[in-house]
Short mmCIF file of C-alpha atoms and ligand atoms in Angstrom, two decimals:
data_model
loop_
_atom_site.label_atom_id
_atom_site.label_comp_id
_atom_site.label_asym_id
_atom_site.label_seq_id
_atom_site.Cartn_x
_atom_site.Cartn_y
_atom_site.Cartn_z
CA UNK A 1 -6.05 -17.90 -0.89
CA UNK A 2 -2.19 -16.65 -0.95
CA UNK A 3 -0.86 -15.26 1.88
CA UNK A 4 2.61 -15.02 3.95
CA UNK A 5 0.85 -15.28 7.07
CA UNK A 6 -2.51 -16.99 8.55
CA UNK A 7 -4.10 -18.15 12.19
CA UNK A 8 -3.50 -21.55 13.35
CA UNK A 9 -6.49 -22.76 15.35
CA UNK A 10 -5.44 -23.55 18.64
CA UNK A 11 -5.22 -27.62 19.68
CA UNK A 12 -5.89 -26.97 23.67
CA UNK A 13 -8.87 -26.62 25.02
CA UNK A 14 -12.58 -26.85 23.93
CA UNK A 15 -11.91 -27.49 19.55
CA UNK A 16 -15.46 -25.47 19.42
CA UNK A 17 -14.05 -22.61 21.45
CA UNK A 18 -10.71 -22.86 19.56
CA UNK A 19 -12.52 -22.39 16.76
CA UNK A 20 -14.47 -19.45 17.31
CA UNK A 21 -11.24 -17.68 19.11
CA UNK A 22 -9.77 -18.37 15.94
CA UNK A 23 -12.60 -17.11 13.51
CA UNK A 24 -12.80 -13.78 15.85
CA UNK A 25 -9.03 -12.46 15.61
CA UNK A 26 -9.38 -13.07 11.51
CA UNK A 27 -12.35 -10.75 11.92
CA UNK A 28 -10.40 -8.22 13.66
CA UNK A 29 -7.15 -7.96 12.20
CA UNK A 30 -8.50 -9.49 8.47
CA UNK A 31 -6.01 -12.41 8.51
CA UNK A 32 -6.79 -16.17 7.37
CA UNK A 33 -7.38 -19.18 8.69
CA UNK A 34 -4.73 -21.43 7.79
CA UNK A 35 -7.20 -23.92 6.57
CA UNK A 36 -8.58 -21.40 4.48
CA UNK A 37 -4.97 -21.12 2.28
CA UNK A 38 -3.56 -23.33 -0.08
CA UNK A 39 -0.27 -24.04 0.41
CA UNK A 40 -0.74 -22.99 4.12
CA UNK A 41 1.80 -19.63 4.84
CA UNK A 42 5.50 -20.16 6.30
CA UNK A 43 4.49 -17.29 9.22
CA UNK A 44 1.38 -18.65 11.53
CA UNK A 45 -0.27 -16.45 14.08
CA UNK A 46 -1.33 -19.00 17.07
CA UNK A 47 -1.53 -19.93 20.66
CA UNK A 48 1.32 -21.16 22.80
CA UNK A 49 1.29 -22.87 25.87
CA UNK A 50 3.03 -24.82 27.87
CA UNK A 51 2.73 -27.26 31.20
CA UNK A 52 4.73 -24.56 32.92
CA UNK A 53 3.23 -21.54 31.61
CA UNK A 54 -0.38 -22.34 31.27
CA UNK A 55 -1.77 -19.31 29.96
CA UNK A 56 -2.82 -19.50 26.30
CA UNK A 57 -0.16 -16.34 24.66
CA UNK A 58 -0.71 -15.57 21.07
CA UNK A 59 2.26 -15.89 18.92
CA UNK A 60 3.93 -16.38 15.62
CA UNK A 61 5.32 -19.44 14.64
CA UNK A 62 7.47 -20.14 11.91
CA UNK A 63 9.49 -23.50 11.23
CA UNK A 64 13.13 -22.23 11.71
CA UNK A 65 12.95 -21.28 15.36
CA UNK A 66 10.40 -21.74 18.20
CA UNK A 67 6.97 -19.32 19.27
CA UNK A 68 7.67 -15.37 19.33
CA UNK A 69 5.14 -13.67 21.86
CA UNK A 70 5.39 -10.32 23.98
CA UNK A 71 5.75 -11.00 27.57
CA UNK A 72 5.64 -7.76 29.67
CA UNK A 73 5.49 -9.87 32.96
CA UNK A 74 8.77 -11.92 32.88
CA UNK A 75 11.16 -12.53 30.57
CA UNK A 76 13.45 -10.26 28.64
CA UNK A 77 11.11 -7.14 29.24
CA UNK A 78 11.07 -7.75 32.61
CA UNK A 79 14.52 -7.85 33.01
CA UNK A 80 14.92 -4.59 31.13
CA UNK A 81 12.59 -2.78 33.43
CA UNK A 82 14.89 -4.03 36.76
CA UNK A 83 17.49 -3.66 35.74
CA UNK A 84 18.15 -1.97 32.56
CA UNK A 85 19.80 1.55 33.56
CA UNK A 86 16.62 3.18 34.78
CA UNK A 87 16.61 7.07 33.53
CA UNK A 88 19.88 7.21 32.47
CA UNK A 89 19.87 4.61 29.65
CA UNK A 90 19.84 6.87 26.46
CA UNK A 91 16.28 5.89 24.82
CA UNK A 92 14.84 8.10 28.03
CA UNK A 93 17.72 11.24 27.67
CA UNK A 94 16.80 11.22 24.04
CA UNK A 95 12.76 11.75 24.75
CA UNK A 96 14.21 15.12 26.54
CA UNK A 97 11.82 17.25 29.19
CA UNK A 98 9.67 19.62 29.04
CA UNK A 99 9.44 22.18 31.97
CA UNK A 100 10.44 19.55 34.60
CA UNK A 101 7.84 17.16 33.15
CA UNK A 102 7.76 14.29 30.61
CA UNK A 103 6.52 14.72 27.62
CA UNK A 104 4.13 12.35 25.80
CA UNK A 105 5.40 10.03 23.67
CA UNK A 106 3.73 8.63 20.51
CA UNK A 107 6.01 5.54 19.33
CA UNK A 108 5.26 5.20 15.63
CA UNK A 109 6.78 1.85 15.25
CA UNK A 110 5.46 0.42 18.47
CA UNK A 111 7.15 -3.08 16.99
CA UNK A 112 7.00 -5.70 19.94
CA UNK A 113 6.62 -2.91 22.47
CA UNK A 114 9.75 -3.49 23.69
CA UNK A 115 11.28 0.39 23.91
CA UNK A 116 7.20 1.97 24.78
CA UNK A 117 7.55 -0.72 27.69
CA UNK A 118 10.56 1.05 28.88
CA UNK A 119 9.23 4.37 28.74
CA UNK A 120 6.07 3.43 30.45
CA UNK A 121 8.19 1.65 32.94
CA UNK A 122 9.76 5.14 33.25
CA UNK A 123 6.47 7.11 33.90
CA UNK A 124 6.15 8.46 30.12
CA UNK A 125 2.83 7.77 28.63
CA UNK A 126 3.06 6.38 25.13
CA UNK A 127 0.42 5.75 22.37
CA UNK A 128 1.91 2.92 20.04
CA UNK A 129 0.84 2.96 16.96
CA UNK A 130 1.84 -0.35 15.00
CA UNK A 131 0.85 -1.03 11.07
CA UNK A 132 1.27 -4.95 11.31
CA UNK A 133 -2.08 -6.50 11.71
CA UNK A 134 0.26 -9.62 13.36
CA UNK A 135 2.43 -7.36 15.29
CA UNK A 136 -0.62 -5.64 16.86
CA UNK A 137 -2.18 -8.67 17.51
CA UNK A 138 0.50 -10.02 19.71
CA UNK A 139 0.94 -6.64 21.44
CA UNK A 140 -2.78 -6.20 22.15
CA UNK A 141 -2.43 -9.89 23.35
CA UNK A 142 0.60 -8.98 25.88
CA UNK A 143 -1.45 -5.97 27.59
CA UNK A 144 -4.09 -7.77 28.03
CA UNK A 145 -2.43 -10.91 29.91
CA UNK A 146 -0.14 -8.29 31.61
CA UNK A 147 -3.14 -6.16 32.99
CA UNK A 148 -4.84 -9.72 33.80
CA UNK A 149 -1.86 -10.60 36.00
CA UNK A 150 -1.19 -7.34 37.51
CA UNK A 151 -4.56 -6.89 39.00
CA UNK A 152 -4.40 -10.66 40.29
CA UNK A 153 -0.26 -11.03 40.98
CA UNK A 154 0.41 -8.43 43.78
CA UNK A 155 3.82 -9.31 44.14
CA UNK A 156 4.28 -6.68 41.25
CA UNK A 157 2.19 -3.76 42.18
CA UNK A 158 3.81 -1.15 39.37
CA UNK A 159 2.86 -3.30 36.65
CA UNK A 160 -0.87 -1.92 35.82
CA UNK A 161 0.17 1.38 36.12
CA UNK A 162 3.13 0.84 33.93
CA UNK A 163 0.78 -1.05 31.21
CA UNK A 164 -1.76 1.77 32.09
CA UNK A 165 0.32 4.30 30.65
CA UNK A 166 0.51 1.94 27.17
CA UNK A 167 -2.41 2.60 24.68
CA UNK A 168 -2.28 0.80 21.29
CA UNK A 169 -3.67 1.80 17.97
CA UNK A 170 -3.52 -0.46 15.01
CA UNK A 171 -2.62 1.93 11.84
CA UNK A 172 -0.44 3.44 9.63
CA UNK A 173 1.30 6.36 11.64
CA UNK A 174 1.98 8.57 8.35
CA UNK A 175 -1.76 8.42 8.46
CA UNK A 176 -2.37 8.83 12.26
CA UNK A 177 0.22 11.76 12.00
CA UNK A 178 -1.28 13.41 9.25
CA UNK A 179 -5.13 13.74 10.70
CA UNK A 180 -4.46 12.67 14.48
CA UNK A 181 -8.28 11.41 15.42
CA UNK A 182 -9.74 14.54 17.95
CA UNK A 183 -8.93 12.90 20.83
CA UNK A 184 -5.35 12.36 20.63
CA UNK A 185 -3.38 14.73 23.44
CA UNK A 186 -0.79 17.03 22.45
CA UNK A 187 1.90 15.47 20.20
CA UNK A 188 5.13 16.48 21.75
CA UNK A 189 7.61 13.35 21.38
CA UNK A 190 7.04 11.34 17.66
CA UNK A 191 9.80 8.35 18.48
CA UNK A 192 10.47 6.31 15.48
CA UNK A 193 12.60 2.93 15.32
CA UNK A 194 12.10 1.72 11.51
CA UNK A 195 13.39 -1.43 10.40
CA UNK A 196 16.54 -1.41 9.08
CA UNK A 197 17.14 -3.44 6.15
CA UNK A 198 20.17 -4.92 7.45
CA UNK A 199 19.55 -7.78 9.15
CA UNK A 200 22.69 -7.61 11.61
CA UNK A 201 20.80 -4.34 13.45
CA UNK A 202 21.45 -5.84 17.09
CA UNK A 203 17.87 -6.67 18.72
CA UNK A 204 16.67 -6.59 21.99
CA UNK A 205 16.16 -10.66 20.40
CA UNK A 206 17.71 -11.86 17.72
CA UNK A 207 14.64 -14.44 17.02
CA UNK A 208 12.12 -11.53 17.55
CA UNK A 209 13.92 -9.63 14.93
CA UNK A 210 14.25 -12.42 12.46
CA UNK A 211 10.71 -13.03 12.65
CA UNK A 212 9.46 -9.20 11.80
CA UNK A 213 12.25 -9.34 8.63
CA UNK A 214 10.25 -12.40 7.40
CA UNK A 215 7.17 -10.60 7.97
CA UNK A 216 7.18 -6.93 7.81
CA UNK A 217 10.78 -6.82 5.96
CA UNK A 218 12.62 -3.25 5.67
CA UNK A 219 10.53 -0.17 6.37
CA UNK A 220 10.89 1.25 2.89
CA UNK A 221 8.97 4.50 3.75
CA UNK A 222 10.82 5.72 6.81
CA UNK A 223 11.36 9.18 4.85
CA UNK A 224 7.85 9.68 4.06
CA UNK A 225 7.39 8.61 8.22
CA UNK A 226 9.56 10.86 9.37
CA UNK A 227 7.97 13.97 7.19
CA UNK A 228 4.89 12.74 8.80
CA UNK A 229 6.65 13.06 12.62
CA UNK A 230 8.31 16.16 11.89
CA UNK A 231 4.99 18.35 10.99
CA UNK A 232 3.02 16.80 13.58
CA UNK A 233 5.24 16.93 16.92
CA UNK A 234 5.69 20.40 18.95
CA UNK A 235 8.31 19.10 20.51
CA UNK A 236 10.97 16.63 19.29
CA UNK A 237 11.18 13.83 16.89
CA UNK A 238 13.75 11.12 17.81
CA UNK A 239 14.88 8.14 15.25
CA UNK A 240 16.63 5.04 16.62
CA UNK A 241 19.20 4.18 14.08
CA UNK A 242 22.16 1.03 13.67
CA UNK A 243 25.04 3.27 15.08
CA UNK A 244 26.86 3.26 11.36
CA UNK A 245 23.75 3.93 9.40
CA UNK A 246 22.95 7.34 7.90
CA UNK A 247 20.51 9.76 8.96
CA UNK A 248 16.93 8.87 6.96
CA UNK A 249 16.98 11.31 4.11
CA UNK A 250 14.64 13.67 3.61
CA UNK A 251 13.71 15.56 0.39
CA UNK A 252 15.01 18.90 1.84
CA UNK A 253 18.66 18.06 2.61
CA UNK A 254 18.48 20.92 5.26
CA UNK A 255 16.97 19.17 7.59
CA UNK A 256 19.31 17.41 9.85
CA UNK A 257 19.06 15.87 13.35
CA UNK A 258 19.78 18.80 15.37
CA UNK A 259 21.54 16.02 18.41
CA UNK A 260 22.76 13.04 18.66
CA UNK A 261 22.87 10.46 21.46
CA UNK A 262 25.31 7.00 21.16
CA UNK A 263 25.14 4.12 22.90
CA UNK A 264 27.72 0.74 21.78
CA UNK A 265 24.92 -0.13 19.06
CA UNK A 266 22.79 2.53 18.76
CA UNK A 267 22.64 5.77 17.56
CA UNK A 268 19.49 8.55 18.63
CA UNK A 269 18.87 11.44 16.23
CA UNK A 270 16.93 14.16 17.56
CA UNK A 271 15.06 16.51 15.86
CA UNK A 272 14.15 19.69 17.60
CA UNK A 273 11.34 21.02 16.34
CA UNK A 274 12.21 24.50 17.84
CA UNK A 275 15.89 24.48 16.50
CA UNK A 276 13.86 23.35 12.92
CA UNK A 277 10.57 25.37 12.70
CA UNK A 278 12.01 27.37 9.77
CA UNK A 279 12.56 24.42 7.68
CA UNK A 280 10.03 21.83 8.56
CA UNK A 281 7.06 24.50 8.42
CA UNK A 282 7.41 26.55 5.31
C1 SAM B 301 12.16 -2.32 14.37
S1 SAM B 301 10.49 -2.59 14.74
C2 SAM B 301 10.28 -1.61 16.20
C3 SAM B 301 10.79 -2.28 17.43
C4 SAM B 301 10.34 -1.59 18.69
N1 SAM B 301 11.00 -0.32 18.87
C5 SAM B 301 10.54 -2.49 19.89
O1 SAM B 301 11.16 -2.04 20.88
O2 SAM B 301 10.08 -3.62 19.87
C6 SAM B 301 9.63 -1.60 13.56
C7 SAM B 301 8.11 -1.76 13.59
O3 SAM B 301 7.55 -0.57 13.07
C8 SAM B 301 6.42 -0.90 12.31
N2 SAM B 301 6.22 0.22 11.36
C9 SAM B 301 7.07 0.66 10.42
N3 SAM B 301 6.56 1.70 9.76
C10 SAM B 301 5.34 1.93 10.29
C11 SAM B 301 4.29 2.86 10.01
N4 SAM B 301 4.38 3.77 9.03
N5 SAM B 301 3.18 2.81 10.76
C12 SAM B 301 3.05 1.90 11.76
N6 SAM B 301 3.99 0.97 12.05
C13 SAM B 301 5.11 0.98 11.34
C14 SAM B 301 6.79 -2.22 11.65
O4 SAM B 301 5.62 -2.93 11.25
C15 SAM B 301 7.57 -2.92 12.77
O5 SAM B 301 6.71 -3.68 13.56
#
């Protein structure tokens, strides 16, 4: 079998147990041993551990740099969350208010989590929706270690209601925002971060980044995304965009982000779907 990307079966532990660990994640996200491919995939999905950090964390390998995992306990995220400009950083002005509450947030490119972590950190609850059957394997992965430690660590007693407020759904989001499923609450915020086919676009890591170009590459639909966003939420849609790249076209040249929010890198356009009713619903 062919593939860019398969499950490494992990070397700690009990080989029997490794084994059926292994065989259950290719059930659920429909990805390949790596000793069922010939010649085994650049990109493996596996478990990393260490003498320090014990605690099996799924990850993606590849040879040019070491294991990528999501880590909302310590690390990077962490850091973000203490210290990272709180309500005032411009990914939380751009989600906007409604009537002296937050709004909820559905991030259609959940990525590695990193920007629906800071919104969750910030009390918004976020559904992240997340088409990479790797990608939502490591984030599924990270909330579950994260709740694990929260209810055990007490030294950090915000974290489970921070990861609480995190729900993930594995799917296409043109498709989620075309037929939500019947339980889905109100869609107010649709907040979109695409990839950008430059492969400069400064990332929260540079290796994280590097290793979703090798496996997702450029989002190539963004358009068809953002048509997607713009019917479904009653509120705003907001697109994270490289600060010098142009606004995702759409095929009615009419509709233009109604705001704009900079930051050094990063640019936020904001769609009101009030200030764009006429247009969007026709
Ligand atoms: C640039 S990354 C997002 C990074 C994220 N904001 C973070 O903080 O980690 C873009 C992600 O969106 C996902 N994506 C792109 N289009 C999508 C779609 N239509 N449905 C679901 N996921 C999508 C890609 O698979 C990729 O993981």
């Amino acid at each position: 079998m062919q593939t860019n990307l398969a499950i490494q079966i992990s070397p700690f532990g009990n080989p029997d147990q490794a084994l059926k660990q292994a065989q259950q994640l290719s059930q659920t996200y429909q990805i390949p041993l790596s000793t069922e491919c010939h010649p085994p995939p650049k990109i493996q999905l596996g478990w990393h551990q260490t003498a320090k950090e014990p605690t099996p964390k799924l990850a993606l390998f590849q040879p040019e740099s070491g294991p990528v995992f999501i880590d909302f306990v310590q690390g990077k995220k962490a850091h973000r969350r203490q210290f990272g400009g709180g309500k005032g950083q411009p990914l939380v002005r751009a989600m906007g208010k409604i009537k002296h509450r937050l709004p909820q947030i559905i991030d259609a490119t959940a990525g590695m989590g990193g920007d629906s972590f800071v919104l969750a950190s910030l009390g918004f609850n976020v559904i992240m929706l997340e088409r990479s059957r790797a990608v939502s394997a490591l984030l599924e992965d990270a909330l579950l270690r994260g709740k694990s430690s929260a209810t055990t660590d007490t030294t950090n007693p915000e974290l489970l209601d921070i990861l609480n407020r995190l729900q993930l759904i594995h799917i296409d989001s043109t498709l989620f925002l075309q037929a939500p499923p019947l339980e889905t609450p109100h869609i107010e915020v649709v907040y979109l971060d695409p990839m950008y086919p430059e492969k400069k676009k400064k990332a929260a890591s540079k290796k994280e980044m590097n290793i979703l170009q090798n496996l997702v590459g450029p989002d190539q639909d963004s358009s068809i995304l953002l048509q997607a966003a713009l019917q479904a939420a009653s509120y705003r849609v907001v697109v994270k965009r490289p600060k010098h790249a142009p606004v995702i076209q759409l095929d009615n040249p009419n509709i233009i982000p109604t705001t704009q929010i900079n930051s050094p890198n990063t640019r936020y356009d904001i769609y009101s779907i009030k200030a764009l009713s006429s247009k969007i619903r026709l």
